[in-house]
PDB file of C-alpha atoms and ligand atoms in Angstrom:
ATOM      1  CA  MET A   1     111.968-125.260-107.335  1.00  0.00           C
ATOM      2  CA  ALA A   2     115.509-125.802-107.431  1.00  0.00           C
ATOM      3  CA  LEU A   3     116.404-129.293-108.652  1.00  0.00           C
ATOM      4  CA  VAL A   4     119.251-131.072-106.803  1.00  0.00           C
ATOM      5  CA  SER A   5     122.017-130.735-109.505  1.00  0.00           C
ATOM      6  CA  ASP A   6     121.430-126.042-108.886  1.00  0.00           C
ATOM      7  CA  ARG A   7     122.888-126.489-106.036  1.00  0.00           C
ATOM      8  CA  LEU A   8     126.488-128.881-106.276  1.00  0.00           C
ATOM      9  CA  GLN A   9     129.168-129.191-108.930  1.00  0.00           C
ATOM     10  CA  TRP A  10     131.600-131.088-109.301  1.00  0.00           C
ATOM     11  CA  THR A  11     134.682-130.097-110.574  1.00  0.00           C
ATOM     12  CA  GLY A  12     138.301-131.616-110.864  1.00  0.00           C
ATOM     13  CA  SER A  13     139.483-134.515-112.145  1.00  0.00           C
ATOM     14  CA  GLU A  14     139.070-135.935-108.695  1.00  0.00           C
ATOM     15  CA  GLY A  15     135.182-134.927-108.424  1.00  0.00           C
ATOM     16  CA  ARG A  16     134.974-132.787-106.115  1.00  0.00           C
ATOM     17  CA  VAL A  17     131.746-131.434-105.410  1.00  0.00           C
ATOM     18  CA  GLN A  18     131.010-127.297-104.512  1.00  0.00           C
ATOM     19  CA  PHE A  19     127.949-126.421-102.615  1.00  0.00           C
ATOM     20  CA  PHE A  20     125.645-123.584-104.038  1.00  0.00           C
ATOM     21  CA  TRP A  21     123.308-123.206-100.940  1.00  0.00           C
ATOM     22  CA  GLN A  22     121.070-120.580-101.605  1.00  0.00           C
ATOM     23  CA  TRP A  23     119.555-119.566 -97.811  1.00  0.00           C
ATOM     24  CA  SER A  24     117.008-116.950 -96.748  1.00  0.00           C
ATOM     25  CA  THR A  25     117.821-118.274 -93.531  1.00  0.00           C
ATOM     26  CA  LEU A  26     120.816-119.788 -92.091  1.00  0.00           C
ATOM     27  CA  PRO A  27     120.630-123.127 -91.068  1.00  0.00           C
ATOM     28  CA  ARG A  28     121.630-123.543 -87.741  1.00  0.00           C
ATOM     29  CA  TRP A  29     122.650-125.761 -84.692  1.00  0.00           C
ATOM     30  CA  ARG A  30     119.817-128.971 -85.275  1.00  0.00           C
ATOM     31  CA  LEU A  31     119.970-128.310 -88.881  1.00  0.00           C
ATOM     32  CA  LEU A  32     123.320-127.165 -89.235  1.00  0.00           C
ATOM     33  CA  SER A  33     124.433-130.659 -88.178  1.00  0.00           C
ATOM     34  CA  ASP A  34     121.640-132.267 -90.370  1.00  0.00           C
ATOM     35  CA  LEU A  35     123.120-130.671 -93.123  1.00  0.00           C
ATOM     36  CA  GLN A  36     126.870-131.403 -92.671  1.00  0.00           C
ATOM     37  CA  GLN A  37     125.409-134.781 -92.982  1.00  0.00           C
ATOM     38  CA  LEU A  38     124.007-134.066 -96.223  1.00  0.00           C
ATOM     39  CA  GLU A  39     127.105-132.261 -97.934  1.00  0.00           C
ATOM     40  CA  SER A  40     129.299-135.251 -96.677  1.00  0.00           C
ATOM     41  CA  ARG A  41     126.814-138.083 -98.483  1.00  0.00           C
ATOM     42  CA  LEU A  42     125.958-135.897-101.324  1.00  0.00           C
ATOM     43  CA  SER A  43     130.410-135.905-101.568  1.00  0.00           C
ATOM     44  CA  ALA A  44     129.936-138.969-101.726  1.00  0.00           C
ATOM     45  CA  SER A  45     127.645-139.786-104.132  1.00  0.00           C
ATOM     46  CA  LYS A  46     127.787-138.722-107.984  1.00  0.00           C
ATOM     47  CA  CYS A  47     124.918-136.693-109.861  1.00  0.00           C
ATOM     48  CA  SER A  48     123.662-137.929-113.348  1.00  0.00           C
ATOM     49  CA  GLY A  49     122.784-134.481-114.747  1.00  0.00           C
ATOM     50  CA  LYS A  50     120.036-132.127-115.097  1.00  0.00           C
ATOM     51  CA  SER A  51     117.826-134.893-115.162  1.00  0.00           C
ATOM     52  CA  GLU A  52     114.125-134.452-112.399  1.00  0.00           C
ATOM     53  CA  ASP A  53     114.797-135.038-108.956  1.00  0.00           C
ATOM     54  CA  ILE A  54     113.166-137.784-107.641  1.00  0.00           C
ATOM     55  CA  TRP A  55     112.160-139.862-103.852  1.00  0.00           C
ATOM     56  CA  ILE A  56     113.303-143.324-103.434  1.00  0.00           C
ATOM     57  CA  TRP A  57     111.390-145.252-100.534  1.00  0.00           C
ATOM     58  CA  LYS A  58     114.389-147.312-100.028  1.00  0.00           C
ATOM     59  CA  PRO A  59     112.961-150.319 -97.691  1.00  0.00           C
ATOM     60  CA  CYS A  60     110.328-151.100-100.975  1.00  0.00           C
ATOM     61  CA  ASN A  61     112.493-152.500-103.811  1.00  0.00           C
ATOM     62  CA  SER A  62     110.558-150.746-106.762  1.00  0.00           C
ATOM     63  CA  GLY A  63     110.976-147.341-104.511  1.00  0.00           C
ATOM     64  CA  ILE A  64     107.745-146.597-104.220  1.00  0.00           C
ATOM     65  CA  TYR A  65     106.497-146.380-100.570  1.00  0.00           C
ATOM     66  CA  THR A  66     104.119-149.576 -99.300  1.00  0.00           C
ATOM     67  CA  THR A  67     102.424-148.320 -95.327  1.00  0.00           C
ATOM     68  CA  LYS A  68     102.715-152.408 -95.180  1.00  0.00           C
ATOM     69  CA  SER A  69     107.042-151.445 -95.737  1.00  0.00           C
ATOM     70  CA  LEU A  70     107.235-149.198 -92.901  1.00  0.00           C
ATOM     71  CA  ILE A  71     105.395-151.288 -90.784  1.00  0.00           C
ATOM     72  CA  GLU A  72     107.699-154.401 -91.534  1.00  0.00           C
ATOM     73  CA  LEU A  73     110.114-151.642 -90.812  1.00  0.00           C
ATOM     74  CA  LEU A  74     108.789-150.466 -88.174  1.00  0.00           C
ATOM     75  CA  THR A  75     108.522-154.015 -86.742  1.00  0.00           C
ATOM     76  CA  SER A  76     111.653-155.198 -87.736  1.00  0.00           C
ATOM     77  CA  SER A  77     114.234-152.254 -86.996  1.00  0.00           C
ATOM     78  CA  VAL A  78     112.886-149.238 -85.038  1.00  0.00           C
ATOM     79  CA  ALA A  79     110.561-151.066 -82.266  1.00  0.00           C
ATOM     80  CA  SER A  80     113.543-152.990 -80.628  1.00  0.00           C
ATOM     81  CA  HIS A  81     115.528-150.302 -80.028  1.00  0.00           C
ATOM     82  CA  VAL A  82     113.339-148.716 -78.476  1.00  0.00           C
ATOM     83  CA  ARG A  83     112.836-148.784 -74.490  1.00  0.00           C
ATOM     84  CA  PRO A  84     108.958-150.428 -73.762  1.00  0.00           C
ATOM     85  CA  THR A  85     106.282-148.587 -72.169  1.00  0.00           C
ATOM     86  CA  ILE A  86     106.274-148.118 -67.938  1.00  0.00           C
ATOM     87  CA  ARG A  87     102.489-149.457 -66.491  1.00  0.00           C
ATOM     88  CA  ASN A  88     100.794-148.698 -63.904  1.00  0.00           C
ATOM     89  CA  ASN A  89      97.497-150.702 -63.258  1.00  0.00           C
ATOM     90  CA  LEU A  90      96.109-148.750 -61.217  1.00  0.00           C
ATOM     91  CA  ILE A  91      95.364-145.670 -63.651  1.00  0.00           C
ATOM     92  CA  PRO A  92      95.141-144.640 -67.301  1.00  0.00           C
ATOM     93  CA  GLN A  93      97.472-145.689 -70.046  1.00  0.00           C
ATOM     94  CA  LYS A  94      98.105-142.103 -70.660  1.00  0.00           C
ATOM     95  CA  VAL A  95      99.785-141.461 -67.825  1.00  0.00           C
ATOM     96  CA  GLY A  96     102.064-143.917 -68.010  1.00  0.00           C
ATOM     97  CA  ILE A  97     102.946-142.245 -71.466  1.00  0.00           C
ATOM     98  CA  LEU A  98     103.453-138.900 -70.180  1.00  0.00           C
ATOM     99  CA  ILE A  99     105.845-140.527 -67.414  1.00  0.00           C
ATOM    100  CA  TRP A 100     107.755-142.831 -70.120  1.00  0.00           C
ATOM    101  CA  ARG A 101     107.855-139.552 -72.160  1.00  0.00           C
ATOM    102  CA  ALA A 102     109.698-137.410 -69.305  1.00  0.00           C
ATOM    103  CA  SER A 103     112.124-140.217 -68.855  1.00  0.00           C
ATOM    104  CA  GLN A 104     112.121-140.390 -71.885  1.00  0.00           C
ATOM    105  CA  ASN A 105     113.254-136.234 -72.191  1.00  0.00           C
ATOM    106  CA  LYS A 106     110.399-136.481 -75.765  1.00  0.00           C
ATOM    107  CA  LEU A 107     108.213-133.279 -73.880  1.00  0.00           C
ATOM    108  CA  PRO A 108     108.484-130.850 -75.811  1.00  0.00           C
ATOM    109  CA  VAL A 109     109.749-128.938 -73.152  1.00  0.00           C
ATOM    110  CA  ARG A 110     111.885-125.237 -74.202  1.00  0.00           C
ATOM    111  CA  SER A 111     115.236-126.472 -74.239  1.00  0.00           C
ATOM    112  CA  GLU A 112     114.020-129.432 -76.373  1.00  0.00           C
ATOM    113  CA  LEU A 113     112.989-127.283 -78.979  1.00  0.00           C
ATOM    114  CA  ASP A 114     115.680-125.228 -79.049  1.00  0.00           C
ATOM    115  CA  ARG A 115     118.137-128.040 -79.361  1.00  0.00           C
ATOM    116  CA  ARG A 116     116.158-129.153 -82.111  1.00  0.00           C
ATOM    117  CA  GLY A 117     116.506-125.708 -84.076  1.00  0.00           C
ATOM    118  CA  ILE A 118     112.793-124.379 -83.171  1.00  0.00           C
ATOM    119  CA  ASP A 119     113.380-121.205 -83.056  1.00  0.00           C
ATOM    120  CA  LEU A 120     111.886-118.911 -79.830  1.00  0.00           C
ATOM    121  CA  ASP A 121     111.860-116.375 -77.764  1.00  0.00           C
ATOM    122  CA  SER A 122     112.293-117.015 -74.557  1.00  0.00           C
ATOM    123  CA  VAL A 123     113.682-120.584 -73.382  1.00  0.00           C
ATOM    124  CA  ARG A 124     113.107-119.758 -69.955  1.00  0.00           C
ATOM    125  CA  CYS A 125     110.060-122.049 -67.824  1.00  0.00           C
ATOM    126  CA  PRO A 126     106.477-120.317 -68.520  1.00  0.00           C
ATOM    127  CA  VAL A 127     105.552-120.659 -65.231  1.00  0.00           C
ATOM    128  CA  CYS A 128     108.039-119.279 -63.264  1.00  0.00           C
ATOM    129  CA  ASP A 129     110.684-117.523 -65.505  1.00  0.00           C
ATOM    130  CA  ASP A 130     113.994-118.680 -63.164  1.00  0.00           C
ATOM    131  CA  ASP A 131     115.501-120.766 -64.825  1.00  0.00           C
ATOM    132  CA  ILE A 132     116.112-122.633 -68.374  1.00  0.00           C
ATOM    133  CA  GLU A 133     112.821-124.744 -69.443  1.00  0.00           C
ATOM    134  CA  SER A 134     114.258-128.317 -68.817  1.00  0.00           C
ATOM    135  CA  ILE A 135     112.199-131.301 -68.299  1.00  0.00           C
ATOM    136  CA  ASN A 136     114.446-132.202 -65.599  1.00  0.00           C
ATOM    137  CA  HIS A 137     112.779-127.903 -64.522  1.00  0.00           C
ATOM    138  CA  SER A 138     109.318-128.943 -65.631  1.00  0.00           C
ATOM    139  CA  PHE A 139     108.181-131.799 -63.676  1.00  0.00           C
ATOM    140  CA  ILE A 140     110.501-130.839 -59.987  1.00  0.00           C
ATOM    141  CA  LEU A 141     112.547-128.126 -59.358  1.00  0.00           C
ATOM    142  CA  CYS A 142     110.357-125.357 -60.839  1.00  0.00           C
ATOM    143  CA  LYS A 143     109.366-123.602 -58.245  1.00  0.00           C
ATOM    144  CA  THR A 144     106.004-124.238 -58.336  1.00  0.00           C
ATOM    145  CA  ALA A 145     106.178-127.964 -58.798  1.00  0.00           C
ATOM    146  CA  PHE A 146     107.923-128.126 -55.953  1.00  0.00           C
ATOM    147  CA  ASP A 147     105.189-126.278 -53.691  1.00  0.00           C
ATOM    148  CA  ILE A 148     102.708-129.173 -55.051  1.00  0.00           C
ATOM    149  CA  TRP A 149     105.516-132.505 -54.014  1.00  0.00           C
ATOM    150  CA  ASP A 150     105.606-130.890 -51.258  1.00  0.00           C
ATOM    151  CA  ARG A 151     101.968-130.719 -50.072  1.00  0.00           C
ATOM    152  CA  ILE A 152     101.766-134.713 -51.745  1.00  0.00           C
ATOM    153  CA  PHE A 153     104.396-135.590 -49.606  1.00  0.00           C
ATOM    154  CA  LYS A 154     103.157-133.825 -46.478  1.00  0.00           C
ATOM    155  CA  TRP A 155      99.590-135.103 -47.223  1.00  0.00           C
ATOM    156  CA  TRP A 156     101.388-138.625 -47.418  1.00  0.00           C
ATOM    157  CA  ASN A 157     103.437-138.206 -44.242  1.00  0.00           C
ATOM    158  CA  LEU A 158     105.835-138.536 -46.193  1.00  0.00           C
ATOM    159  CA  ASN A 159     109.495-137.258 -45.536  1.00  0.00           C
ATOM    160  CA  MET A 160     110.306-134.895 -48.442  1.00  0.00           C
ATOM    161  CA  ASN A 161     112.546-136.267 -50.468  1.00  0.00           C
ATOM    162  CA  ILE A 162     112.964-134.910 -54.354  1.00  0.00           C
ATOM    163  CA  PHE A 163     113.232-137.050 -57.108  1.00  0.00           C
ATOM    164  CA  ALA A 164     117.048-136.522 -58.714  1.00  0.00           C
ATOM    165  CA  ASP A 165     115.701-136.727 -62.335  1.00  0.00           C
ATOM    166  CA  THR A 166     111.905-138.362 -64.170  1.00  0.00           C
ATOM    167  CA  ALA A 167     113.953-141.493 -64.557  1.00  0.00           C
ATOM    168  CA  GLU A 168     113.833-141.636 -60.350  1.00  0.00           C
ATOM    169  CA  LEU A 169     109.964-140.014 -60.310  1.00  0.00           C
ATOM    170  CA  SER A 170     109.008-142.851 -63.109  1.00  0.00           C
ATOM    171  CA  LYS A 171     109.713-145.460 -60.402  1.00  0.00           C
ATOM    172  CA  GLY A 172     108.377-143.155 -57.421  1.00  0.00           C
ATOM    173  CA  SER A 173     109.624-145.726 -54.804  1.00  0.00           C
ATOM    174  CA  ASN A 174     109.748-144.212 -51.125  1.00  0.00           C
ATOM    175  CA  SER A 175     111.369-146.221 -48.195  1.00  0.00           C
ATOM    176  CA  GLN A 176     108.960-145.285 -46.118  1.00  0.00           C
ATOM    177  CA  ILE A 177     105.731-146.987 -47.580  1.00  0.00           C
ATOM    178  CA  GLN A 178     106.301-150.878 -46.175  1.00  0.00           C
ATOM    179  CA  THR A 179     103.797-153.371 -48.308  1.00  0.00           C
ATOM    180  CA  ALA A 180     103.218-154.239 -52.299  1.00  0.00           C
ATOM    181  CA  THR A 181      99.758-152.914 -52.846  1.00  0.00           C
ATOM    182  CA  GLY A 182     101.306-148.539 -50.527  1.00  0.00           C
ATOM    183  CA  ALA A 183     103.718-149.413 -53.267  1.00  0.00           C
ATOM    184  CA  SER A 184     101.846-149.387 -56.421  1.00  0.00           C
ATOM    185  CA  ILE A 185      99.371-146.708 -55.012  1.00  0.00           C
ATOM    186  CA  TRP A 186     102.134-144.317 -54.450  1.00  0.00           C
ATOM    187  CA  GLN A 187     104.080-144.667 -57.950  1.00  0.00           C
ATOM    188  CA  ALA A 188      99.973-143.865 -59.464  1.00  0.00           C
ATOM    189  CA  VAL A 189      99.567-140.832 -57.043  1.00  0.00           C
ATOM    190  CA  VAL A 190     103.191-139.330 -57.806  1.00  0.00           C
ATOM    191  CA  TRP A 191     102.441-139.554 -61.889  1.00  0.00           C
ATOM    192  CA  VAL A 192      99.214-138.270 -61.592  1.00  0.00           C
ATOM    193  CA  THR A 193     101.052-135.504 -59.707  1.00  0.00           C
ATOM    194  CA  SER A 194     103.045-135.377 -62.290  1.00  0.00           C
ATOM    195  CA  TYR A 195     100.322-134.956 -64.837  1.00  0.00           C
ATOM    196  CA  TYR A 196      99.184-132.231 -62.858  1.00  0.00           C
ATOM    197  CA  ILE A 197     101.986-130.730 -62.651  1.00  0.00           C
ATOM    198  CA  TRP A 198     102.558-130.392 -67.156  1.00  0.00           C
ATOM    199  CA  LYS A 199      98.400-130.005 -67.573  1.00  0.00           C
ATOM    200  CA  ASN A 200      99.265-127.059 -65.383  1.00  0.00           C
ATOM    201  CA  ARG A 201     102.611-125.756 -67.423  1.00  0.00           C
ATOM    202  CA  ASN A 202     100.099-126.296 -70.438  1.00  0.00           C
ATOM    203  CA  ASP A 203      97.444-124.235 -69.844  1.00  0.00           C
ATOM    204  CA  HIS A 204     100.191-121.538 -69.104  1.00  0.00           C
ATOM    205  CA  VAL A 205     101.261-122.017 -72.319  1.00  0.00           C
ATOM    206  CA  PHE A 206      98.330-122.556 -74.143  1.00  0.00           C
ATOM    207  CA  ASN A 207      95.449-120.692 -72.279  1.00  0.00           C
ATOM    208  CA  ASN A 208      97.644-118.226 -69.881  1.00  0.00           C
ATOM    209  CA  SER A 209      95.341-119.602 -67.149  1.00  0.00           C
ATOM    210  CA  ARG A 210      96.635-118.688 -64.351  1.00  0.00           C
ATOM    211  CA  PHE A 211      97.214-121.815 -61.597  1.00  0.00           C
ATOM    212  CA  CYS A 212      96.670-121.674 -57.447  1.00  0.00           C
ATOM    213  CA  ILE A 213      98.429-124.528 -56.510  1.00  0.00           C
ATOM    214  CA  ALA A 214      96.057-125.870 -53.509  1.00  0.00           C
ATOM    215  CA  LYS A 215      93.047-126.133 -56.194  1.00  0.00           C
ATOM    216  CA  LEU A 216      95.879-128.344 -58.018  1.00  0.00           C
ATOM    217  CA  VAL A 217      96.485-131.041 -55.422  1.00  0.00           C
ATOM    218  CA  SER A 218      92.827-130.984 -54.994  1.00  0.00           C
ATOM    219  CA  GLU A 219      92.158-132.392 -58.486  1.00  0.00           C
ATOM    220  CA  ILE A 220      95.074-134.247 -57.427  1.00  0.00           C
ATOM    221  CA  GLN A 221      93.551-136.056 -54.297  1.00  0.00           C
ATOM    222  CA  ILE A 222      90.191-136.934 -56.808  1.00  0.00           C
ATOM    223  CA  LYS A 223      91.846-137.856 -59.803  1.00  0.00           C
ATOM    224  CA  SER A 224      93.595-140.362 -58.073  1.00  0.00           C
ATOM    225  CA  PHE A 225      90.811-141.100 -55.927  1.00  0.00           C
ATOM    226  CA  GLU A 226      88.574-141.846 -58.874  1.00  0.00           C
ATOM    227  CA  TRP A 227      91.300-143.860 -60.447  1.00  0.00           C
ATOM    228  CA  ILE A 228      92.303-146.014 -57.891  1.00  0.00           C
ATOM    229  CA  SER A 229      89.769-147.097 -56.827  1.00  0.00           C
ATOM    230  CA  SER A 230      87.791-147.731 -59.279  1.00  0.00           C
ATOM    231  CA  ARG A 231      90.471-150.087 -60.542  1.00  0.00           C
ATOM    232  CA  LEU A 232      91.459-151.792 -57.319  1.00  0.00           C
ATOM    233  CA  LYS A 233      89.918-155.199 -57.207  1.00  0.00           C
ATOM    234  CA  ASN A 234      88.771-155.149 -53.557  1.00  0.00           C
ATOM    235  CA  GLY A 235      88.017-151.681 -53.456  1.00  0.00           C
ATOM    236  CA  CYS A 236      89.498-151.240 -50.378  1.00  0.00           C
ATOM    237  CA  LEU A 237      89.863-146.578 -50.788  1.00  0.00           C
ATOM    238  CA  ASP A 238      87.729-145.383 -48.700  1.00  0.00           C
ATOM    239  CA  TRP A 239      87.577-141.304 -49.678  1.00  0.00           C
ATOM    240  CA  HIS A 240      87.939-139.999 -46.422  1.00  0.00           C
ATOM    241  CA  ASN A 241      90.656-142.034 -45.428  1.00  0.00           C
ATOM    242  CA  TRP A 242      92.434-141.393 -48.571  1.00  0.00           C
ATOM    243  CA  LEU A 243      92.080-137.822 -47.712  1.00  0.00           C
ATOM    244  CA  THR A 244      93.303-137.382 -43.794  1.00  0.00           C
ATOM    245  CA  ASN A 245      95.405-140.550 -43.353  1.00  0.00           C
ATOM    246  CA  PRO A 246      96.412-141.908 -47.297  1.00  0.00           C
ATOM    247  CA  ARG A 247      98.748-144.959 -45.838  1.00  0.00           C
ATOM    248  CA  LYS A 248      95.970-146.465 -43.218  1.00  0.00           C
ATOM    249  CA  PHE A 249      95.781-148.902 -46.086  1.00  0.00           C
ATOM    250  CA  ASP A 250      99.736-149.386 -46.264  1.00  0.00           C
ATOM    251  CA  VAL A 251      99.510-151.092 -42.876  1.00  0.00           C
ATOM    252  CA  ASN A 252      96.119-153.181 -43.219  1.00  0.00           C
ATOM    253  CA  PRO A 253      97.596-156.513 -43.998  1.00  0.00           C
ATOM    254  CA  SER A 254      93.885-156.776 -46.262  1.00  0.00           C
ATOM    255  CA  SER A 255      95.151-154.764 -48.153  1.00  0.00           C
ATOM    256  CA  LYS A 256      97.919-156.378 -49.667  1.00  0.00           C
ATOM    257  CA  GLU A 257      95.792-158.139 -52.185  1.00  0.00           C
ATOM    258  CA  GLY A 258      94.123-157.076 -55.583  1.00  0.00           C
ATOM    259  CA  ILE A 259      95.996-154.900 -57.284  1.00  0.00           C
ATOM    260  CA  GLY A 260      94.351-154.559 -61.367  1.00  0.00           C
TER     261      GLY A 260
HETATM  262 ZN1  LIG B 301     109.292-123.371 -63.091  1.00  0.00          ZN
END
């Protein structure tokens, strides 16, 4: 294995540094910018000779990594810059985490992987192949996603008002919903729908499974009923109403209480 000192050499009285990289694959995209940063940092330092390279963990005075020091670092600095996750108490936290990751551009869609320098055969949407796969495309613009949203809005007897982006999708609000309970349940349905759109995308990529929009919508109705009805304190959801008129509770004053 090469030493750092094998790859760079200081020349002249000003100590200018020269690099001697031996690439098997030329760096590109993110790797290229990482390399430029590395060269810039190394240019400002001095190598003491042919001694063995070592890693130093700066957060510890000893230079040796400990889990405790990492936890302290995350708690004190990183965590304070991370935006809090979002939550809807009517559905499991894993769904909220997915929506939060989507709204923060933190899902491994192909355009994001490509931006990070990962070689892919294609950056096009694995579901429709009509466009580059971005997070907005996957959740909102993809024809399959759009058809699912169309059916969900129709099921709820709402005008189709597709979300501008995943930030709007995470809010999951709709001006036609009248009560606080209705707003929470509609947001939960929006999130569960997004969860199934992403699940369908992953089934397509990893299991090569064929999707059926009617079946997906049916699964969304069943799973959202199961999750929401078990978490509503007064348990006012009824399966028949849920399928035929899910906004019935939205105008019923007795359903204004009891969000879990
Ligand atoms: Zn698509």
